Amino acid sequence: MTSKTKKEAFVWIWLPGETVPVVAGRLEADNGNILFNYGKSYLDRIDSSKPAIAIYEPELPLMAGVLPLPEGLTMPGCIRDAAPDAWGRRVIINKMSGFKGAGTDTADLDELTYLLESGSDRIGALDFQRSPTEFVPRIANNVSMEELIESAERVEKGVPLTPELDQALFHGSSIGGARPKALIQDHGKKYVAKFSSSTDLYSVVKAEFIAMRLAELAGLDVAPVRMKKAANKDVLLIERFDREPKGGKWTRKVMVSALTLFCLDDMMARYASYERLSQIIRHRFTNPKVTLKELFSRLVFNILCGNTDDHARNHAAFWDGKALTLTPAYDICPQGRTGNVASQAMLISGDNNLSQLRTCLETAHNFLLSEEEAHETFATLTAAIKQNWDSVCKEAELNEVDKKLLWRRQFLNPYSVEQ
């Protein structure tokens, strides 16, 4: 078989609490599918002092041989979770070919190429290498925010990057999402940096900052955020929760998306539902009752702030080899809205995904909550938004035009708060 129809990559993993990765197994592209099998050296670690864990069960159990793909998938979901999404793919295409902008066809390259060409500091605890014995991290030096912004603008316009700017942006090519972003380190912490886009009609990064801060003030478990200015542009910094410092290095936490929990791919994402996620939480998560209340509160808050982009990749769990634990919330970003009627990206109750509190009420029992408890959640989150709105907008330095645009349109839209 020629190299055009058969390629390989080796999966490396940071085991829990470790700062150095070990090789876990091999990926092979075969007839449009990407198959995985564990390496013997990794399986032999099961009885060691630092035992191997399944990359994710039940999808990739610790077994010898090529593992079958779940029905409907062309590659394991837990591997796809570590691959770059739209923005990262555009950066890689720009890096490799030096052309195209927003109209880039990301199907020009195959999945293994994206895995092998993206940066090594990707979300979660996996990386991909050409060698099973030598780990060579693909990293960039920590660069200034101004350089990153210039790089992002060039990729958006389809302008080839200079070698220096190429390195500046390459570091963030492995993270997901469609908006310009990068990975940075500042004062001993790691962040995802999100930049304004040339196509923004209002301050999208400030809107996300405001939503994330309001969610935090309302008592939700969310990733810490802060605003920064560089090159006279707004930059949102989201603190990473998949990294912990240890002895001058970093440990990494294994993560899987809700899409992987559902055993769905991006083409089947429309079948993802909060109802199904609540069932998985009851059976497989740590602290299921507390987790269910947290997820229900996130659903309600998404509706109250106008975040209709709550798709299954924007929910995730840590995996320790035995159980799942809900990660802090991220990507709570109010979406542009012209009218009142809106719908969430995931189904809420049966086939209903309308962005209304009454829809949440229909599904409260799936989260082990009574109607009274659901109404209490509505009241608590609504009050937190109202009480903190002015102070958080001031914190974000949001102008009055955008403030009026967001209030009662994205935040607390009359259609959404109907019960």
Coordinates of C-alpha atoms in Angstrom, one line a residue:
M1 CA 0.0 0.0 0.0
T2 CA 1.4 3.4 -0.9
S3 CA 2.0 6.2 1.6
K4 CA -0.9 8.1 0.0
T5 CA -3.4 5.5 1.2
K6 CA -1.7 4.4 4.4
K7 CA -0.1 6.6 7.0
E8 CA 0.7 6.2 10.7
A9 CA 1.2 8.3 13.8
F10 CA 2.1 7.4 17.4
V11 CA 0.0 8.5 20.3
W12 CA 1.8 9.7 23.4
I13 CA 0.0 10.3 26.7
W14 CA 0.8 12.0 30.0
L15 CA -0.3 9.6 32.7
P16 CA -2.0 11.1 35.8
G17 CA 0.4 13.2 37.8
E18 CA 3.3 12.8 35.4
T19 CA 5.2 15.5 33.6
V20 CA 6.8 13.4 30.9
P21 CA 4.8 11.5 28.3
V22 CA 5.0 7.8 27.3
V23 CA 4.0 6.2 24.0
A24 CA 0.6 4.6 24.2
G25 CA 0.0 3.2 20.8
R26 CA -0.2 3.6 17.0
L27 CA -2.8 5.2 14.7
E28 CA -3.1 3.9 11.2
A29 CA -5.1 5.4 8.3
D30 CA -6.8 2.7 6.4
N31 CA -9.5 3.1 3.7
G32 CA -10.8 6.3 5.1
N33 CA -10.7 5.2 8.7
I34 CA -8.2 5.8 11.4
L35 CA -7.6 2.8 13.6
F36 CA -5.7 2.5 16.9
N37 CA -3.9 -0.2 18.8
Y38 CA -2.0 0.0 22.0
G39 CA 1.7 -0.7 22.1
K40 CA 3.0 -3.7 24.0
S41 CA 5.3 -1.5 26.2
Y42 CA 2.2 0.5 27.2
L43 CA 0.1 -2.6 28.0
D44 CA 3.0 -4.0 30.0
R45 CA 2.7 -1.0 32.3
I46 CA -0.6 -2.2 33.8
D47 CA 1.1 -3.8 36.8
S48 CA 3.9 -1.1 37.1
S49 CA 4.1 1.6 39.7
K50 CA 2.9 4.1 37.1
P51 CA 0.2 1.9 35.5
A52 CA -1.3 2.5 32.0
I53 CA -4.8 3.8 31.8
A54 CA -7.2 3.4 28.9
I55 CA -7.1 6.6 26.7
Y56 CA -10.9 6.4 27.2
E57 CA -13.2 3.6 28.0
P58 CA -15.3 2.1 26.6
E59 CA -14.0 3.4 23.3
L60 CA -10.4 2.3 23.6
P61 CA -10.1 -0.4 26.3
L62 CA -6.7 -1.6 27.4
M63 CA -6.6 -4.6 24.9
A64 CA -4.0 -5.9 22.5
G65 CA -4.7 -5.7 18.7
V66 CA -6.4 -3.2 16.5
L67 CA -9.5 -1.9 18.3
P68 CA -12.8 -1.7 16.4
L69 CA -14.3 1.7 15.8
P70 CA -17.6 2.5 17.3
E71 CA -20.5 2.3 14.8
G72 CA -20.7 5.4 12.7
L73 CA -17.2 6.8 13.5
T74 CA -14.2 6.9 11.2
M75 CA -11.7 7.6 14.0
P76 CA -11.9 7.2 17.8
G77 CA -13.7 10.2 19.3
C78 CA -11.1 10.6 22.1
I79 CA -8.4 11.0 19.4
R80 CA -10.5 13.5 17.4
D81 CA -11.0 15.5 20.6
A82 CA -7.2 16.2 20.5
A83 CA -7.2 17.3 16.9
P84 CA -7.5 21.0 15.8
D85 CA -10.8 22.4 14.7
A86 CA -11.5 25.1 12.1
W87 CA -9.1 27.8 13.2
G88 CA -6.2 25.4 13.9
R89 CA -6.7 23.8 10.5
R90 CA -6.5 27.1 8.8
V91 CA -3.3 27.9 10.6
I92 CA -1.8 24.6 9.6
I93 CA -2.8 25.0 5.9
N94 CA -1.3 28.6 5.9
K95 CA 1.9 27.2 7.5
M96 CA 2.2 24.3 4.9
S97 CA 1.0 26.1 1.8
G98 CA 1.1 29.8 2.6
F99 CA -2.2 30.7 1.0
K100 CA -6.0 31.0 1.5
G101 CA -8.0 32.7 4.2
A102 CA -11.6 32.3 5.3
G103 CA -12.4 30.3 2.2
T104 CA -9.9 27.6 3.0
D105 CA -11.1 24.0 2.4
T106 CA -9.9 22.2 5.5
A107 CA -10.5 18.9 3.7
D108 CA -7.3 19.6 1.7
L109 CA -5.3 17.7 4.3
D110 CA -6.0 14.4 6.0
E111 CA -6.6 13.9 9.8
L112 CA -3.3 12.4 10.6
T113 CA -1.5 15.3 9.0
Y114 CA -3.5 17.7 11.2
L115 CA -2.6 15.6 14.3
L116 CA 1.1 15.6 13.4
E117 CA 1.4 19.2 12.3
S118 CA -0.5 20.9 15.2
G119 CA 1.2 22.1 18.3
S120 CA 2.1 19.7 21.1
D121 CA 0.5 21.7 24.0
R122 CA -3.0 20.7 22.9
I123 CA -6.0 20.5 25.2
G124 CA -5.9 17.3 27.2
A125 CA -3.1 14.9 27.8
L126 CA -2.3 13.5 24.3
D127 CA 0.2 14.3 21.6
F128 CA 1.0 12.7 18.3
Q129 CA 4.5 11.9 17.0
R130 CA 6.1 10.2 14.0
S131 CA 8.3 8.1 16.2
P132 CA 7.3 5.5 18.9
T133 CA 10.6 6.0 20.7
E134 CA 11.5 9.7 20.5
F135 CA 9.2 12.5 21.7
V136 CA 10.0 15.8 20.0
P137 CA 7.5 18.5 21.2
R138 CA 6.3 21.0 18.6
I139 CA 6.3 24.2 20.6
A140 CA 6.9 27.9 20.0
N141 CA 8.6 30.4 22.2
N142 CA 6.3 32.5 24.4
V143 CA 5.8 35.6 22.1
S144 CA 4.1 38.9 22.6
M145 CA 0.4 39.4 22.3
E146 CA 1.0 41.9 19.5
E147 CA 2.8 39.3 17.4
L148 CA -0.1 36.8 18.0
I149 CA -2.7 39.4 16.9
E150 CA -0.7 40.2 13.7
S151 CA -0.4 36.4 13.0
A152 CA -4.2 35.9 13.5
E153 CA -5.0 38.8 11.1
R154 CA -2.7 37.4 8.4
V155 CA -4.3 33.9 8.6
E156 CA -7.8 35.5 8.4
K157 CA -6.8 37.4 5.3
G158 CA -5.0 34.3 3.8
V159 CA -1.7 36.1 3.8
P160 CA 1.4 33.9 4.2
L161 CA 3.1 34.2 7.6
T162 CA 6.7 35.2 8.1
P163 CA 8.8 32.5 9.8
E164 CA 8.6 34.5 13.1
L165 CA 4.8 35.0 12.9
D166 CA 4.3 31.5 11.8
Q167 CA 5.9 30.2 15.0
A168 CA 4.0 32.8 17.1
L169 CA 0.6 31.3 16.0
F170 CA 1.6 27.7 15.4
H171 CA 1.7 27.1 19.2
G172 CA -2.1 27.4 19.3
S173 CA -2.9 25.4 16.2
S174 CA -4.0 22.3 18.2
I175 CA -6.9 23.9 20.1
G176 CA -10.5 23.8 18.9
G177 CA -13.0 26.3 17.8
A178 CA -13.5 28.6 14.8
R179 CA -12.3 31.9 16.2
P180 CA -8.7 33.3 16.2
K181 CA -6.9 32.1 19.3
A182 CA -3.5 31.0 20.6
L183 CA -1.9 29.5 23.7
I184 CA 0.3 31.6 26.0
Q185 CA 2.0 31.4 29.4
D186 CA 2.0 34.3 31.8
H187 CA 3.1 34.6 35.4
G188 CA 3.2 30.9 35.9
K189 CA -0.2 30.2 34.4
K190 CA -1.3 28.8 31.0
Y191 CA -4.1 30.5 29.0
V192 CA -6.1 30.2 25.9
A193 CA -6.0 33.7 24.3
K194 CA -8.9 34.7 22.1
F195 CA -8.7 37.7 19.8
S196 CA -11.2 39.9 18.1
S197 CA -12.0 38.9 14.5
S198 CA -12.1 41.3 11.6
T199 CA -15.7 40.1 11.0
D200 CA -17.0 41.0 14.4
L201 CA -20.0 43.4 14.4
Y202 CA -19.6 44.0 18.2
S203 CA -17.1 43.1 20.9
V204 CA -17.5 39.3 20.9
V205 CA -14.5 38.7 23.2
K206 CA -15.9 41.2 25.8
A207 CA -19.3 39.6 25.6
E208 CA -17.8 36.2 26.4
F209 CA -15.8 37.7 29.2
I210 CA -19.0 39.2 30.7
A211 CA -20.9 35.9 30.4
M212 CA -18.1 33.9 32.0
R213 CA -17.7 36.4 34.8
L214 CA -21.4 36.6 35.5
A215 CA -21.5 32.8 35.5
E216 CA -18.7 32.7 38.1
L217 CA -20.5 35.3 40.2
A218 CA -23.7 33.3 40.0
G219 CA -21.9 30.3 41.6
L220 CA -21.1 28.2 38.5
D221 CA -17.8 26.3 38.2
V222 CA -16.2 28.2 35.3
A223 CA -12.7 28.7 34.0
P224 CA -11.2 32.0 35.3
V225 CA -11.0 34.8 32.7
R226 CA -9.5 38.2 32.3
M227 CA -9.4 40.9 29.6
K228 CA -6.2 42.4 28.2
K229 CA -5.4 44.9 25.5
A230 CA -2.7 44.5 22.9
A231 CA -2.1 46.4 19.7
N232 CA -5.2 48.4 20.7
K233 CA -7.3 45.3 20.4
D234 CA -9.2 43.3 23.0
V235 CA -7.8 39.9 24.1
L236 CA -9.7 37.4 26.3
L237 CA -7.5 35.2 28.4
I238 CA -9.1 31.9 29.7
E239 CA -7.0 30.1 32.3
R240 CA -6.4 26.5 31.3
F241 CA -7.8 23.8 33.7
D242 CA -6.1 20.9 32.0
R243 CA -2.7 21.8 33.3
E244 CA -1.1 21.8 36.8
P245 CA 2.4 23.0 37.6
K246 CA 4.7 20.4 39.2
G247 CA 8.4 20.8 39.9
G248 CA 8.9 23.5 37.3
K249 CA 7.0 21.4 34.7
W250 CA 3.4 20.7 33.9
T251 CA 1.1 17.7 34.4
R252 CA -1.7 17.2 31.9
K253 CA -5.3 16.0 32.5
V254 CA -6.9 13.6 30.1
M255 CA -10.1 15.1 28.7
V256 CA -13.0 13.9 26.5
S257 CA -15.8 15.9 24.9
A258 CA -19.4 15.2 25.4
L259 CA -19.5 14.3 21.7
T260 CA -17.2 11.5 22.5
L261 CA -19.3 10.5 25.5
F262 CA -22.3 10.3 23.2
C263 CA -20.2 8.2 20.7
L264 CA -21.1 10.7 17.9
D265 CA -19.0 12.5 15.3
D266 CA -19.5 16.1 14.1
M267 CA -21.9 15.0 11.4
M268 CA -24.2 13.4 14.0
A269 CA -23.9 16.2 16.6
R270 CA -27.6 17.2 16.1
Y271 CA -28.5 14.1 18.0
A272 CA -26.6 15.2 21.1
S273 CA -28.8 16.0 24.1
Y274 CA -28.7 17.3 27.7
E275 CA -31.1 14.4 28.5
R276 CA -28.6 11.8 27.4
L277 CA -25.7 13.6 29.1
S278 CA -27.6 13.6 32.4
Q279 CA -28.0 9.8 32.0
I280 CA -24.3 9.3 31.4
I281 CA -23.6 11.5 34.5
R282 CA -25.8 9.4 36.7
H283 CA -24.0 6.2 35.7
R284 CA -20.4 7.2 35.1
F285 CA -19.4 10.5 36.8
T286 CA -18.0 11.3 40.2
N287 CA -20.5 13.2 42.5
P288 CA -23.4 12.6 40.1
K289 CA -26.0 14.6 42.1
V290 CA -23.9 17.7 42.4
T291 CA -22.8 17.3 38.8
L292 CA -26.4 17.1 37.6
K293 CA -27.3 20.3 39.4
E294 CA -24.2 22.1 38.0
L295 CA -25.0 21.0 34.4
F296 CA -28.6 22.1 34.8
S297 CA -27.4 25.5 36.0
R298 CA -25.1 25.8 33.0
L299 CA -28.0 25.0 30.7
V300 CA -30.2 27.6 32.3
F301 CA -27.4 30.2 32.3
N302 CA -26.7 29.5 28.6
I303 CA -30.3 30.3 27.8
L304 CA -30.3 33.4 30.1
C305 CA -27.1 34.9 28.5
G306 CA -28.0 33.9 24.9
N307 CA -25.2 31.3 24.4
T308 CA -26.8 29.1 21.8
D309 CA -23.4 27.6 20.8
D310 CA -23.6 25.0 23.6
H311 CA -22.8 22.1 21.3
A312 CA -21.3 18.8 22.5
R313 CA -17.7 19.9 22.0
N314 CA -18.3 22.7 24.4
H315 CA -19.0 20.3 27.3
A316 CA -16.2 18.0 28.5
A317 CA -15.1 15.7 31.3
F318 CA -11.8 14.8 32.9
W319 CA -11.0 11.0 32.6
D320 CA -8.7 9.4 35.2
G321 CA -8.8 5.9 33.8
K322 CA -11.8 4.9 36.0
A323 CA -14.3 7.7 36.2
L324 CA -15.4 10.9 34.6
T325 CA -15.6 14.4 36.3
L326 CA -17.2 17.4 34.7
T327 CA -14.6 20.1 33.8
P328 CA -15.1 23.8 34.6
A329 CA -17.4 25.5 32.1
Y330 CA -15.8 27.2 29.1
D331 CA -16.9 28.9 25.8
I332 CA -19.9 30.6 27.3
C333 CA -20.3 33.1 24.6
P334 CA -23.5 35.0 23.8
Q335 CA -24.4 34.6 20.1
G336 CA -25.6 37.3 17.7
R337 CA -29.4 37.4 17.7
T338 CA -31.8 39.4 15.4
G339 CA -35.2 38.3 16.7
N340 CA -36.4 36.7 19.9
V341 CA -36.9 33.0 18.9
A342 CA -33.7 31.0 19.4
S343 CA -32.7 27.4 20.0
Q344 CA -29.8 25.6 21.8
A345 CA -27.2 23.6 19.9
M346 CA -28.1 20.5 22.0
L347 CA -31.5 19.0 22.5
I348 CA -33.0 19.7 25.9
S349 CA -36.2 17.8 26.4
G350 CA -37.0 15.1 23.8
D351 CA -36.7 16.8 20.4
N352 CA -37.2 20.2 22.0
N353 CA -34.2 22.6 22.0
L354 CA -36.0 26.0 22.2
S355 CA -34.0 28.5 24.2
Q356 CA -36.6 29.0 27.0
L357 CA -36.7 28.4 30.7
R358 CA -40.0 26.5 30.2
T359 CA -38.0 23.9 28.2
C360 CA -35.6 23.5 31.1
L361 CA -38.6 23.0 33.4
E362 CA -39.7 20.1 31.2
T363 CA -36.3 18.3 31.7
A364 CA -35.6 19.2 35.3
H365 CA -36.5 15.6 36.5
N366 CA -33.7 14.2 34.3
F367 CA -31.3 16.2 36.5
L368 CA -33.0 14.8 39.7
L369 CA -34.5 18.3 40.4
S370 CA -38.1 19.1 41.4
E371 CA -40.0 21.9 39.7
E372 CA -39.5 24.0 42.8
E373 CA -35.7 23.5 42.7
A374 CA -35.7 24.3 38.9
H375 CA -37.6 27.6 39.6
E376 CA -35.1 28.4 42.4
T377 CA -32.2 27.9 39.9
F378 CA -34.0 30.3 37.4
A379 CA -34.4 32.9 40.1
T380 CA -30.9 32.7 41.5
L381 CA -29.2 32.9 38.1
T382 CA -31.5 35.7 36.9
A383 CA -30.9 37.7 40.0
A384 CA -27.1 37.3 39.7
I385 CA -27.1 38.6 36.2
K386 CA -29.2 41.6 37.1
Q387 CA -27.2 42.4 40.2
N388 CA -23.8 42.2 38.6
W389 CA -24.5 43.4 35.1
D390 CA -23.4 47.0 35.5
S391 CA -20.2 46.2 37.5
V392 CA -19.1 43.4 35.1
C393 CA -19.7 45.6 32.0
K394 CA -17.6 48.3 33.7
E395 CA -14.9 45.7 34.5
A396 CA -14.9 44.8 30.7
E397 CA -14.9 48.5 29.7
L398 CA -17.9 47.7 27.5
N399 CA -19.1 50.8 25.6
E400 CA -22.7 51.9 25.9
V401 CA -23.6 50.9 22.4
D402 CA -22.6 47.2 22.9
K403 CA -24.1 47.2 26.4
K404 CA -27.5 48.2 25.0
L405 CA -27.1 45.7 22.2
L406 CA -26.5 42.8 24.6
W407 CA -29.0 43.6 27.3
R408 CA -32.5 42.1 26.8
R409 CA -31.3 40.7 23.4
Q410 CA -28.6 38.2 24.4
F411 CA -28.8 38.6 28.1
L412 CA -32.3 38.0 29.6
N413 CA -34.1 38.0 26.3
P414 CA -37.9 38.2 26.9
Y415 CA -38.5 35.1 24.8
S416 CA -35.9 33.1 26.8
V417 CA -37.2 34.0 30.3
E418 CA -40.8 33.0 29.6
Q419 CA -41.8 30.2 32.0

